GROMACS .gro file of N, CA, C and O in nm:
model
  500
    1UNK      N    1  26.211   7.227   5.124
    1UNK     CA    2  26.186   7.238   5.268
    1UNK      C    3  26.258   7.359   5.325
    1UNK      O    4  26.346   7.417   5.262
    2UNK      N    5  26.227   7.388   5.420
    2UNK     CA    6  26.289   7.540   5.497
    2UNK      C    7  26.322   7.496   5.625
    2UNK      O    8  26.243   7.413   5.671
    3UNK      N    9  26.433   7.531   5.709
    3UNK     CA   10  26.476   7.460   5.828
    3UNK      C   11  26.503   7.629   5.936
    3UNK      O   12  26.551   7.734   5.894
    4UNK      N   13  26.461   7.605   6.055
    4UNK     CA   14  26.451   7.756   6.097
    4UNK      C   15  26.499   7.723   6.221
    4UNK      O   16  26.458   7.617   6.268
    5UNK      N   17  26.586   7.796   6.292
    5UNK     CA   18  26.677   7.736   6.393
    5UNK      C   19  26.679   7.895   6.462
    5UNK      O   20  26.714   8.007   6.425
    6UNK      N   21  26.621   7.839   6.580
    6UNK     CA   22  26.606   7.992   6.735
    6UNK      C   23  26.768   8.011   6.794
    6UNK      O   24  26.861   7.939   6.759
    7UNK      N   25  26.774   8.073   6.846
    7UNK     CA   26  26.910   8.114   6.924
    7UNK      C   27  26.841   8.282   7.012
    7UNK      O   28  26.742   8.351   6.986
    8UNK      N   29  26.959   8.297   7.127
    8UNK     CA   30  26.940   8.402   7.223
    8UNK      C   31  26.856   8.409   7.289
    8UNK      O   32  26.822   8.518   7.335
    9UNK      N   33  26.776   8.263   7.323
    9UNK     CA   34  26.714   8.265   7.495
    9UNK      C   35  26.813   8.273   7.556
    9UNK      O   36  26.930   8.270   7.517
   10UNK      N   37  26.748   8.292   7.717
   10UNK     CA   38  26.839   8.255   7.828
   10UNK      C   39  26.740   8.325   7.968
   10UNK      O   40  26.630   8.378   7.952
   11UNK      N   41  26.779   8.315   8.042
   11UNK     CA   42  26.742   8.387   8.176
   11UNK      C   43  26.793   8.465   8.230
   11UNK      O   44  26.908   8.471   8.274
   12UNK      N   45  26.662   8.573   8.231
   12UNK     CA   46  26.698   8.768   8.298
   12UNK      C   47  26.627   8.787   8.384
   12UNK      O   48  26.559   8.702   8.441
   13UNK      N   49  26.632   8.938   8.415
   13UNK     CA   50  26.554   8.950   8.564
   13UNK      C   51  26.427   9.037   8.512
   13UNK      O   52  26.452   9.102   8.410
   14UNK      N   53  26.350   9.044   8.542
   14UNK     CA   54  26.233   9.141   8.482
   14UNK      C   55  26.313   9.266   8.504
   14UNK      O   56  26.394   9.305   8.588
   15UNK      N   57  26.247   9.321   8.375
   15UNK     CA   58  26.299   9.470   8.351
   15UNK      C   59  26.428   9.437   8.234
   15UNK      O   60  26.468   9.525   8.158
   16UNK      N   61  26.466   9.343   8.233
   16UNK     CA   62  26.555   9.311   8.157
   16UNK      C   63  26.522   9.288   7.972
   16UNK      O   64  26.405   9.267   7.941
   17UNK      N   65  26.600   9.291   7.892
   17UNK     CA   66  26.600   9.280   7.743
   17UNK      C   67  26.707   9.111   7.681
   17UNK      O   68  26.811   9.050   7.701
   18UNK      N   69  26.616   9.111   7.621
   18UNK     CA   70  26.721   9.001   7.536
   18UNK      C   71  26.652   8.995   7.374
   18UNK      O   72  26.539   9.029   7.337
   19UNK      N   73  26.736   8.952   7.315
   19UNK     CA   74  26.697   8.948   7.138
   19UNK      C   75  26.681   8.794   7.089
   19UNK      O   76  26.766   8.712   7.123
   20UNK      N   77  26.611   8.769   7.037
   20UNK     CA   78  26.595   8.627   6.942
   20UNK      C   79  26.624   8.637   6.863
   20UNK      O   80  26.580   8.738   6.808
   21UNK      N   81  26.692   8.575   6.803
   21UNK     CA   82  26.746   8.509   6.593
   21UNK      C   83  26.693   8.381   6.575
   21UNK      O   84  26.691   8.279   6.643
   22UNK      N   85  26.652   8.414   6.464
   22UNK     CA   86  26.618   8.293   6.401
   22UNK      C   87  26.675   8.244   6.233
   22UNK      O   88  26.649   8.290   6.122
   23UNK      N   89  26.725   8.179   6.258
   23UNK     CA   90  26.778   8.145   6.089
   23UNK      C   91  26.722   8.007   6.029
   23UNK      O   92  26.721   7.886   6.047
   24UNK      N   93  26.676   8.117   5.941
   24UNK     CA   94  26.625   8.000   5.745
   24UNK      C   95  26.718   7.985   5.675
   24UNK      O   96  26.804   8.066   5.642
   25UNK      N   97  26.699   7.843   5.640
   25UNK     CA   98  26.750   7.784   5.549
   25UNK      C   99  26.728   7.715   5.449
   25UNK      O  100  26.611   7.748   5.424
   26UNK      N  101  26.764   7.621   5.350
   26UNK     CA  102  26.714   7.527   5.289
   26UNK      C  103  26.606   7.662   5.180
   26UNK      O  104  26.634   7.780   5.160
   27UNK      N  105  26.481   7.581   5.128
   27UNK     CA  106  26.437   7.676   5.040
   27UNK      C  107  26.349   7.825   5.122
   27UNK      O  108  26.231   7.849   5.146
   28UNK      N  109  26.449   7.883   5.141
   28UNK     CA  110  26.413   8.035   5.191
   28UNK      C  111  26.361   8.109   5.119
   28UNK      O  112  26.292   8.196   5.172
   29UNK      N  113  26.377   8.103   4.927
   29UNK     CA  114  26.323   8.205   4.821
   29UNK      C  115  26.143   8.158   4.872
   29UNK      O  116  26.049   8.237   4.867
   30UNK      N  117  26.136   8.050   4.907
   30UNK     CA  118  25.933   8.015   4.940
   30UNK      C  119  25.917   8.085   5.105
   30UNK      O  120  25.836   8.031   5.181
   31UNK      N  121  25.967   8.160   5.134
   31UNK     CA  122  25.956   8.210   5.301
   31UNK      C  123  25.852   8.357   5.214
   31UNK      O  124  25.867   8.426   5.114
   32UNK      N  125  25.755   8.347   5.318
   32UNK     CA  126  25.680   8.495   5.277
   32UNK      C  127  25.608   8.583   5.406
   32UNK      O  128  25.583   8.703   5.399
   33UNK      N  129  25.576   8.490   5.537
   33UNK     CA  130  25.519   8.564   5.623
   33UNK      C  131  25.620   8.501   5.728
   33UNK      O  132  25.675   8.391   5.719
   34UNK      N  133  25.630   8.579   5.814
   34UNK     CA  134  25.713   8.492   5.950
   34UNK      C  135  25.674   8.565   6.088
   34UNK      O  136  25.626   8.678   6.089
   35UNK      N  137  25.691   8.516   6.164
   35UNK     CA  138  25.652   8.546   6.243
   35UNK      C  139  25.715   8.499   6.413
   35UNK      O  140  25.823   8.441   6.431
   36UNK      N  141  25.643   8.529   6.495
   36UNK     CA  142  25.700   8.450   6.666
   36UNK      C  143  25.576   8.430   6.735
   36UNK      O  144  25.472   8.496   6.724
   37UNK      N  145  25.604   8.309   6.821
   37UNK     CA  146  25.502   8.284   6.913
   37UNK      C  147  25.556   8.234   7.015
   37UNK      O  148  25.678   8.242   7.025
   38UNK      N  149  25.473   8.165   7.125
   38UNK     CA  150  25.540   8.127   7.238
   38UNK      C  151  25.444   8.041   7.294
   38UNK      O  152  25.322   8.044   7.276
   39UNK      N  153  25.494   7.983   7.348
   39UNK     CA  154  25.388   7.828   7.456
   39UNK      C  155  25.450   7.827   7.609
   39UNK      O  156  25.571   7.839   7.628
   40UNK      N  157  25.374   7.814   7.694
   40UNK     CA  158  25.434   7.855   7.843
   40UNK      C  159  25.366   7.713   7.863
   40UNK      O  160  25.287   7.655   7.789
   41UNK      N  161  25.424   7.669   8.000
   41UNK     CA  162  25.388   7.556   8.056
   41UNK      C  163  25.206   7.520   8.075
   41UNK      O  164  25.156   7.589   8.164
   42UNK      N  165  25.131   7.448   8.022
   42UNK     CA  166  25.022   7.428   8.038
   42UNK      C  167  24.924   7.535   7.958
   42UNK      O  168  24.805   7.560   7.974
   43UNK      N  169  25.005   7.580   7.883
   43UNK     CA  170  24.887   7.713   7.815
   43UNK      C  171  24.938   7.665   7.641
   43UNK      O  172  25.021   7.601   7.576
   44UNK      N  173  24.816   7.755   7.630
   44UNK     CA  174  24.779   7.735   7.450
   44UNK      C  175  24.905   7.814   7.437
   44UNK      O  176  24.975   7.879   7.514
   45UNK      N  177  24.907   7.778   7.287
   45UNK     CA  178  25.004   7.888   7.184
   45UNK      C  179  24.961   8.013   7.216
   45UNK      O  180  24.854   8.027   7.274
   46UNK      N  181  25.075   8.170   7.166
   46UNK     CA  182  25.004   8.284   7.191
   46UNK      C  183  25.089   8.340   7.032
   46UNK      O  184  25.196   8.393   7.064
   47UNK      N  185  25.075   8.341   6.917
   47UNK     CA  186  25.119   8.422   6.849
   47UNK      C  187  25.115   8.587   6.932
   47UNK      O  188  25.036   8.637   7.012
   48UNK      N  189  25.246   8.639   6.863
   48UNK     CA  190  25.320   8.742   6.936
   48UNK      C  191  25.333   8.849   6.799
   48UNK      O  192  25.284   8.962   6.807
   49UNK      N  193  25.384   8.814   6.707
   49UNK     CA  194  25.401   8.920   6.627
   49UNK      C  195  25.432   8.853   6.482
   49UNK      O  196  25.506   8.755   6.478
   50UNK      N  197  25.382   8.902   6.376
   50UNK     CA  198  25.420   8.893   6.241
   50UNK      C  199  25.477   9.018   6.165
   50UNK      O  200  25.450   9.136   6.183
   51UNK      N  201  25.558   8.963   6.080
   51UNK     CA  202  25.599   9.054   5.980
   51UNK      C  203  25.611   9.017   5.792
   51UNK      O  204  25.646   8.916   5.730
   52UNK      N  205  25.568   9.137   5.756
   52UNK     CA  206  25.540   9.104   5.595
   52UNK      C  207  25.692   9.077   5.498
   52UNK      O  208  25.795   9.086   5.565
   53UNK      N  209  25.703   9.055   5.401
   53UNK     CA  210  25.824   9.088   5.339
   53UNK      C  211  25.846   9.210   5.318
   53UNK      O  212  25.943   9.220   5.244
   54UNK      N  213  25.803   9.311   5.347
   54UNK     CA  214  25.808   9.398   5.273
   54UNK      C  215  25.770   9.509   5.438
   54UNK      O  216  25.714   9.619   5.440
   55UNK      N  217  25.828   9.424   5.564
   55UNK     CA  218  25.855   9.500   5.652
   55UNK      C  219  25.705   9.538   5.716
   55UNK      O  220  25.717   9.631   5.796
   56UNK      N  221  25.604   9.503   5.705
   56UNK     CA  222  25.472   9.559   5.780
   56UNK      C  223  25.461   9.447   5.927
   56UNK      O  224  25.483   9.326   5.935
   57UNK      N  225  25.427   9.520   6.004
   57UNK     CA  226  25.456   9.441   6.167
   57UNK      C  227  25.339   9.456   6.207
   57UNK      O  228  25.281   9.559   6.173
   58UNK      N  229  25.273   9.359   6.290
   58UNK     CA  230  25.142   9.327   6.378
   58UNK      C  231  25.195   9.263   6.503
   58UNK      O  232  25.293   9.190   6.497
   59UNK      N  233  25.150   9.281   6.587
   59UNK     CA  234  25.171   9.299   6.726
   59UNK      C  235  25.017   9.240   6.844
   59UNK      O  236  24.901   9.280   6.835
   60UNK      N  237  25.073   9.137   6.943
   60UNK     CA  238  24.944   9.138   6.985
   60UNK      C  239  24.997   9.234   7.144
   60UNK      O  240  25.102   9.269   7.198
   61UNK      N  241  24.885   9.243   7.162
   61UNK     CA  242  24.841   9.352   7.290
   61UNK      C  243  24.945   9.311   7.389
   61UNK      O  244  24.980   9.402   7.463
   62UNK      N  245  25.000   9.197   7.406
   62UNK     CA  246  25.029   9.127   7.523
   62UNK      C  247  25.188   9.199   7.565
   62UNK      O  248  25.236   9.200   7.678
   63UNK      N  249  25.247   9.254   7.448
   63UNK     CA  250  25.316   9.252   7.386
   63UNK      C  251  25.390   9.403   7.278
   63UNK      O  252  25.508   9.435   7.262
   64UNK      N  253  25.319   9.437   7.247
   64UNK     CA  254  25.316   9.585   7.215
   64UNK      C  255  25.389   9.674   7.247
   64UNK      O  256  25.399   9.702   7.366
   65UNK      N  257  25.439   9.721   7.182
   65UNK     CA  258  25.498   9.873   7.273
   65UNK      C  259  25.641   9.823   7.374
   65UNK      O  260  25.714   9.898   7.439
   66UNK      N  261  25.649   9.667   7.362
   66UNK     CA  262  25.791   9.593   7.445
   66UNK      C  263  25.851   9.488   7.333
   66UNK      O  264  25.949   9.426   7.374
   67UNK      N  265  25.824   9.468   7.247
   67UNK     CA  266  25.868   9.360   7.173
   67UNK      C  267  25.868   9.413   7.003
   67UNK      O  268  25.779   9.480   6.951
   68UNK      N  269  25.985   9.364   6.942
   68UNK     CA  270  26.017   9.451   6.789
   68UNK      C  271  26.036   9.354   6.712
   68UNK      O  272  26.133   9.279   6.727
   69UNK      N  273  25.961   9.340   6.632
   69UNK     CA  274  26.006   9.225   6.521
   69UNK      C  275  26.057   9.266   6.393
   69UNK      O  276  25.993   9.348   6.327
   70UNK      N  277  26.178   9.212   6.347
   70UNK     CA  278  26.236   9.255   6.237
   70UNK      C  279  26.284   9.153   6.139
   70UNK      O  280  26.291   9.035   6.172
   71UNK      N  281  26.318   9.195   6.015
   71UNK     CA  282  26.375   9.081   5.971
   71UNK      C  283  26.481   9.102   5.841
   71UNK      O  284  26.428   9.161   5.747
   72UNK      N  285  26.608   9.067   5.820
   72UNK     CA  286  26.709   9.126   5.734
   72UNK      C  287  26.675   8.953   5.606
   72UNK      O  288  26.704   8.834   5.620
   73UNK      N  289  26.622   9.012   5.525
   73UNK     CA  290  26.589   8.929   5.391
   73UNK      C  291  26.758   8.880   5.317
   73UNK      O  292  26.770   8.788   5.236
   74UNK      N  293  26.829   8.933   5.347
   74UNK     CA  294  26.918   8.908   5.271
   74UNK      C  295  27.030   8.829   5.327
   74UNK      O  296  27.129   8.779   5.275
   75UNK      N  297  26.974   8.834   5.480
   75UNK     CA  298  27.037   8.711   5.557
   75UNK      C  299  26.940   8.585   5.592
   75UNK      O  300  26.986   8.482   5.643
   76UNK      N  301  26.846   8.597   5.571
   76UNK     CA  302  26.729   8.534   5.597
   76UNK      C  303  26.723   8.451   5.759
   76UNK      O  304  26.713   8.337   5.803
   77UNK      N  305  26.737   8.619   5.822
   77UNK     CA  306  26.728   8.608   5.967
   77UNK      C  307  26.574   8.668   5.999
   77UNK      O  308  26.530   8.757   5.926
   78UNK      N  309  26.517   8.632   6.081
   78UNK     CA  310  26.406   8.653   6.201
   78UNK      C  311  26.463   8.757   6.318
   78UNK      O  312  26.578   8.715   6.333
   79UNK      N  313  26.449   8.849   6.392
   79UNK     CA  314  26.439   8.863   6.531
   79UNK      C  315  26.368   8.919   6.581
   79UNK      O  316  26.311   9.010   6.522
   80UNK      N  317  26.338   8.887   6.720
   80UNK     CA  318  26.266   8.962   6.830
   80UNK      C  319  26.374   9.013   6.918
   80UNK      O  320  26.472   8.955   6.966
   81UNK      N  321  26.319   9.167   6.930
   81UNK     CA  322  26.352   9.222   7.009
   81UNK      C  323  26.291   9.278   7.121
   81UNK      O  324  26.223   9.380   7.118
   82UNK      N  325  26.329   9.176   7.274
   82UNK     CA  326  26.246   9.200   7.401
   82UNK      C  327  26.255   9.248   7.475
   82UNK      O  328  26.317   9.191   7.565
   83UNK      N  329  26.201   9.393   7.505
   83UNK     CA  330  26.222   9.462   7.605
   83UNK      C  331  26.143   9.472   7.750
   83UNK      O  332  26.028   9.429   7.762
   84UNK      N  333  26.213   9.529   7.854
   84UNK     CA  334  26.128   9.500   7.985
   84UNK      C  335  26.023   9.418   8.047
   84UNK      O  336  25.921   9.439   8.113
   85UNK      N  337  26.081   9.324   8.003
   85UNK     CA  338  26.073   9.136   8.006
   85UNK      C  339  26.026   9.158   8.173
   85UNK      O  340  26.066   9.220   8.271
   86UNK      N  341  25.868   9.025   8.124
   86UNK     CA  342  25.819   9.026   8.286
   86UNK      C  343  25.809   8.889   8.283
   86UNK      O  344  25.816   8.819   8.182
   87UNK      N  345  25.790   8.845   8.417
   87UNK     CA  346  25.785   8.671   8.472
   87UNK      C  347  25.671   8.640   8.377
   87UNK      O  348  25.695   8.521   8.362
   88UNK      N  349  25.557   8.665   8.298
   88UNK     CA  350  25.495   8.637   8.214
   88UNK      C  351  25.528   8.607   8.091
   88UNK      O  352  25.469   8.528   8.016
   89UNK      N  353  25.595   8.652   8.074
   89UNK     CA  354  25.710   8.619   7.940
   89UNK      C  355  25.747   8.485   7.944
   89UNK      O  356  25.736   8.404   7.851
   90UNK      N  357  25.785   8.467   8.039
   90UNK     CA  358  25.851   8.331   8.065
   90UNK      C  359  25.770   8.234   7.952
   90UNK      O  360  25.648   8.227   7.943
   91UNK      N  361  25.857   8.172   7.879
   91UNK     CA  362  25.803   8.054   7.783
   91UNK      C  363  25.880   8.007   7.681
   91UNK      O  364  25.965   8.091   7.652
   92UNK      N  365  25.887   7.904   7.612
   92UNK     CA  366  25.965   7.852   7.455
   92UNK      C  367  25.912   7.953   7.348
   92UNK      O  368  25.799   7.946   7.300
   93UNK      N  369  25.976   8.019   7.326
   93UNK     CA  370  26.006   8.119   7.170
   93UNK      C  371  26.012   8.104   7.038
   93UNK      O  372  26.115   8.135   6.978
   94UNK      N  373  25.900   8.054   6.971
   94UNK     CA  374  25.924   7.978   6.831
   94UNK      C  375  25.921   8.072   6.711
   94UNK      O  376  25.818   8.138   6.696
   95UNK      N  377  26.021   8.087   6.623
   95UNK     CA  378  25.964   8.135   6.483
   95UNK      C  379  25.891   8.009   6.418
   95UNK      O  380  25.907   7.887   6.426
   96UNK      N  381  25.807   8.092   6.352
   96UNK     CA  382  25.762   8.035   6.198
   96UNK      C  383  25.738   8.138   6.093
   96UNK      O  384  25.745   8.261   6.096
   97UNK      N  385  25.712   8.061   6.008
   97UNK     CA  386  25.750   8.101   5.834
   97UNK      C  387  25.645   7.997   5.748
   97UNK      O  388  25.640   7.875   5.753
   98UNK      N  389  25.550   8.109   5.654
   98UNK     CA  390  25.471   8.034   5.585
   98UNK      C  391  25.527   8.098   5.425
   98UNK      O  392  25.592   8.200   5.402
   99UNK      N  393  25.473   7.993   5.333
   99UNK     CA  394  25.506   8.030   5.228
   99UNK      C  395  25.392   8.064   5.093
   99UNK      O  396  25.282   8.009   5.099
  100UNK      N  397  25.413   8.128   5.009
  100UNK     CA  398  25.312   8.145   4.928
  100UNK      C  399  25.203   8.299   4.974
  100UNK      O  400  25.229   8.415   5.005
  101UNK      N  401  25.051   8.203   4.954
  101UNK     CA  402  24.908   8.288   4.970
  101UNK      C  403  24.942   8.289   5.137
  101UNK      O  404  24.954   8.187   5.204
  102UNK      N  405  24.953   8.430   5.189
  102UNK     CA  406  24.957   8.391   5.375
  102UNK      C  407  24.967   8.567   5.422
  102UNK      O  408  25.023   8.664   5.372
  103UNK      N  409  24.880   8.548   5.546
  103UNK     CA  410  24.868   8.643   5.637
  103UNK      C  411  24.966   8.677   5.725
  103UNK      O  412  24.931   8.659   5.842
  104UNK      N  413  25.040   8.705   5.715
  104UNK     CA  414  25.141   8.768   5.797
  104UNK      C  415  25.091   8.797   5.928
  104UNK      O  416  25.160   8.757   6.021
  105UNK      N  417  24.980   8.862   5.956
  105UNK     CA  418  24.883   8.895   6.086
  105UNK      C  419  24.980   8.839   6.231
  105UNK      O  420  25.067   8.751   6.235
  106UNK      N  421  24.941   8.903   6.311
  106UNK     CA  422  25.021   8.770   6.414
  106UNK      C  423  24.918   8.637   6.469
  106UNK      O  424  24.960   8.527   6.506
  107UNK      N  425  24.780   8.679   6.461
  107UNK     CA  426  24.702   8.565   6.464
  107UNK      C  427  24.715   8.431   6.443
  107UNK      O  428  24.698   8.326   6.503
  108UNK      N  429  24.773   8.493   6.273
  108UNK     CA  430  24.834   8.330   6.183
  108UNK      C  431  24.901   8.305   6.225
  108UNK      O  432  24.920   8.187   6.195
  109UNK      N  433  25.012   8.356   6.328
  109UNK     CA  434  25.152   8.234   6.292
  109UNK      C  435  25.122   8.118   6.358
  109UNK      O  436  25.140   8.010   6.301
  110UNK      N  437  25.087   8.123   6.447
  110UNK     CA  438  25.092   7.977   6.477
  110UNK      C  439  25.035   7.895   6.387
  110UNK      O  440  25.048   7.774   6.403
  111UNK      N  441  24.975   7.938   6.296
  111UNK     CA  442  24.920   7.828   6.161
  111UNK      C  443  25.063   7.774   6.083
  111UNK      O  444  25.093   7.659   6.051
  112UNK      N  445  25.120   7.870   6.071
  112UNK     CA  446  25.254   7.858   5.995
  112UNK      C  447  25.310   7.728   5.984
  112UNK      O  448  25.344   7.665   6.084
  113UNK      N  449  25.324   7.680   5.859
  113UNK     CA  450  25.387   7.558   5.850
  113UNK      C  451  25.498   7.565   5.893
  113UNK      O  452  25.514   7.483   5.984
  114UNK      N  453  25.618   7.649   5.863
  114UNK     CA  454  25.749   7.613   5.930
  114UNK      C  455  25.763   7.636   6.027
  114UNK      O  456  25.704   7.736   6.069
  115UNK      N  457  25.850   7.557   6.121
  115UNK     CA  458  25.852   7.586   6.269
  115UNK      C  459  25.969   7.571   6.301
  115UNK      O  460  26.017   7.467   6.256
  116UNK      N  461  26.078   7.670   6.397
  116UNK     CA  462  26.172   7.565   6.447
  116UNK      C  463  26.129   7.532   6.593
  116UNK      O  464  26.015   7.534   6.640
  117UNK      N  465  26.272   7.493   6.665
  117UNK     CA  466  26.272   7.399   6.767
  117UNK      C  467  26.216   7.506   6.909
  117UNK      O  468  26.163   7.449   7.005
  118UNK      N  469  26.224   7.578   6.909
  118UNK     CA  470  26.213   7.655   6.996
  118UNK      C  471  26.295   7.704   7.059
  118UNK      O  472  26.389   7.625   7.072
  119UNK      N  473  26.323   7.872   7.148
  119UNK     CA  474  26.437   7.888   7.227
  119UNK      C  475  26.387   7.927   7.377
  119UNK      O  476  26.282   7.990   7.362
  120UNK      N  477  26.416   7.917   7.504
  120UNK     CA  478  26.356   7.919   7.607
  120UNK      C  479  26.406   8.045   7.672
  120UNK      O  480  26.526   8.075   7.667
  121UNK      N  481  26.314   8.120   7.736
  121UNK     CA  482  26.329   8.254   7.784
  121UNK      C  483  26.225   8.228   7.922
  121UNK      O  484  26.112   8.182   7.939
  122UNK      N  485  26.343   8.292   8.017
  122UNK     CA  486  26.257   8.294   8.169
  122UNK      C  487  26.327   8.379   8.204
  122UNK      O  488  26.448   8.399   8.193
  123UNK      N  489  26.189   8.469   8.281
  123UNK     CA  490  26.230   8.585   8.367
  123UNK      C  491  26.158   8.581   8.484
  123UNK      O  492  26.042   8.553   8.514
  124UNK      N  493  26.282   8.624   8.556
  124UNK     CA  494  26.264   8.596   8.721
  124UNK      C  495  26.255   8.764   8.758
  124UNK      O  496  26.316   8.863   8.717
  125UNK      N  497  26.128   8.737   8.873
  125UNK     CA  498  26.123   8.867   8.942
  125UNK      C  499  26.201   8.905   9.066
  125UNK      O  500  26.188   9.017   9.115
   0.00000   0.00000   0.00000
């Protein structure tokens, strides 16, 4: 099993930055695509961004050009990095992590079997 635990929400002002971590655990050698998404009050999932092992990043539009996804393999950390954060942003922040045959894409993650708990990010205008 793989256990994935968010940290570094909180509440900023638009225009503002904050970073997400996410840490794997448990069997991490089966981690192969990971990724972030987010769920806002009353709305679908929005996968946000994936990344490959091997460092290749996908990005959705929403999002682009303000948000950096990275990931240090040898700590078997996740992060997003969020820049000039708008009241749209506002939402729970989830990594996931699939293992094996998997698309990294950001489409997929929300398919992603592993999930953690989520971390909550609101920005006020």
């Amino acid at each position: 099993q793989v256990q994935l635990v968010e940290s570094g929400g909180g509440s900023v002002q638009a225009g503002g930055s904050l970073r997400l971590s996410c840490a794997a655990s448990g069997s991490t050698y089966r981690i192969y695509c990971m990724g972030w998404f987010r769920q806002a009050p009353a709305k679908e999932r929005e996968g946000l961004a994936g990344i490959s092992p091997g460092g290749v990043t996908t990005y959705a539009d929403s999002v682009k050009g303000r948000f950096t996804i990275s990931r240090d393999n040898a700590k078997n950390t996740l992060y997003l990095q969020m820049n000039n954060l708008e009241p749209e942003d506002t939402a729970m922040y989830y990594c996931a992590a699939a293992a094996g045959s998997c698309s990294s894409g950001y489409r997929w993650v929300t398919d992603f079997p592993y999930r953690g708990q989520g971390t909550q990010v609101t920005v006020s205008s």
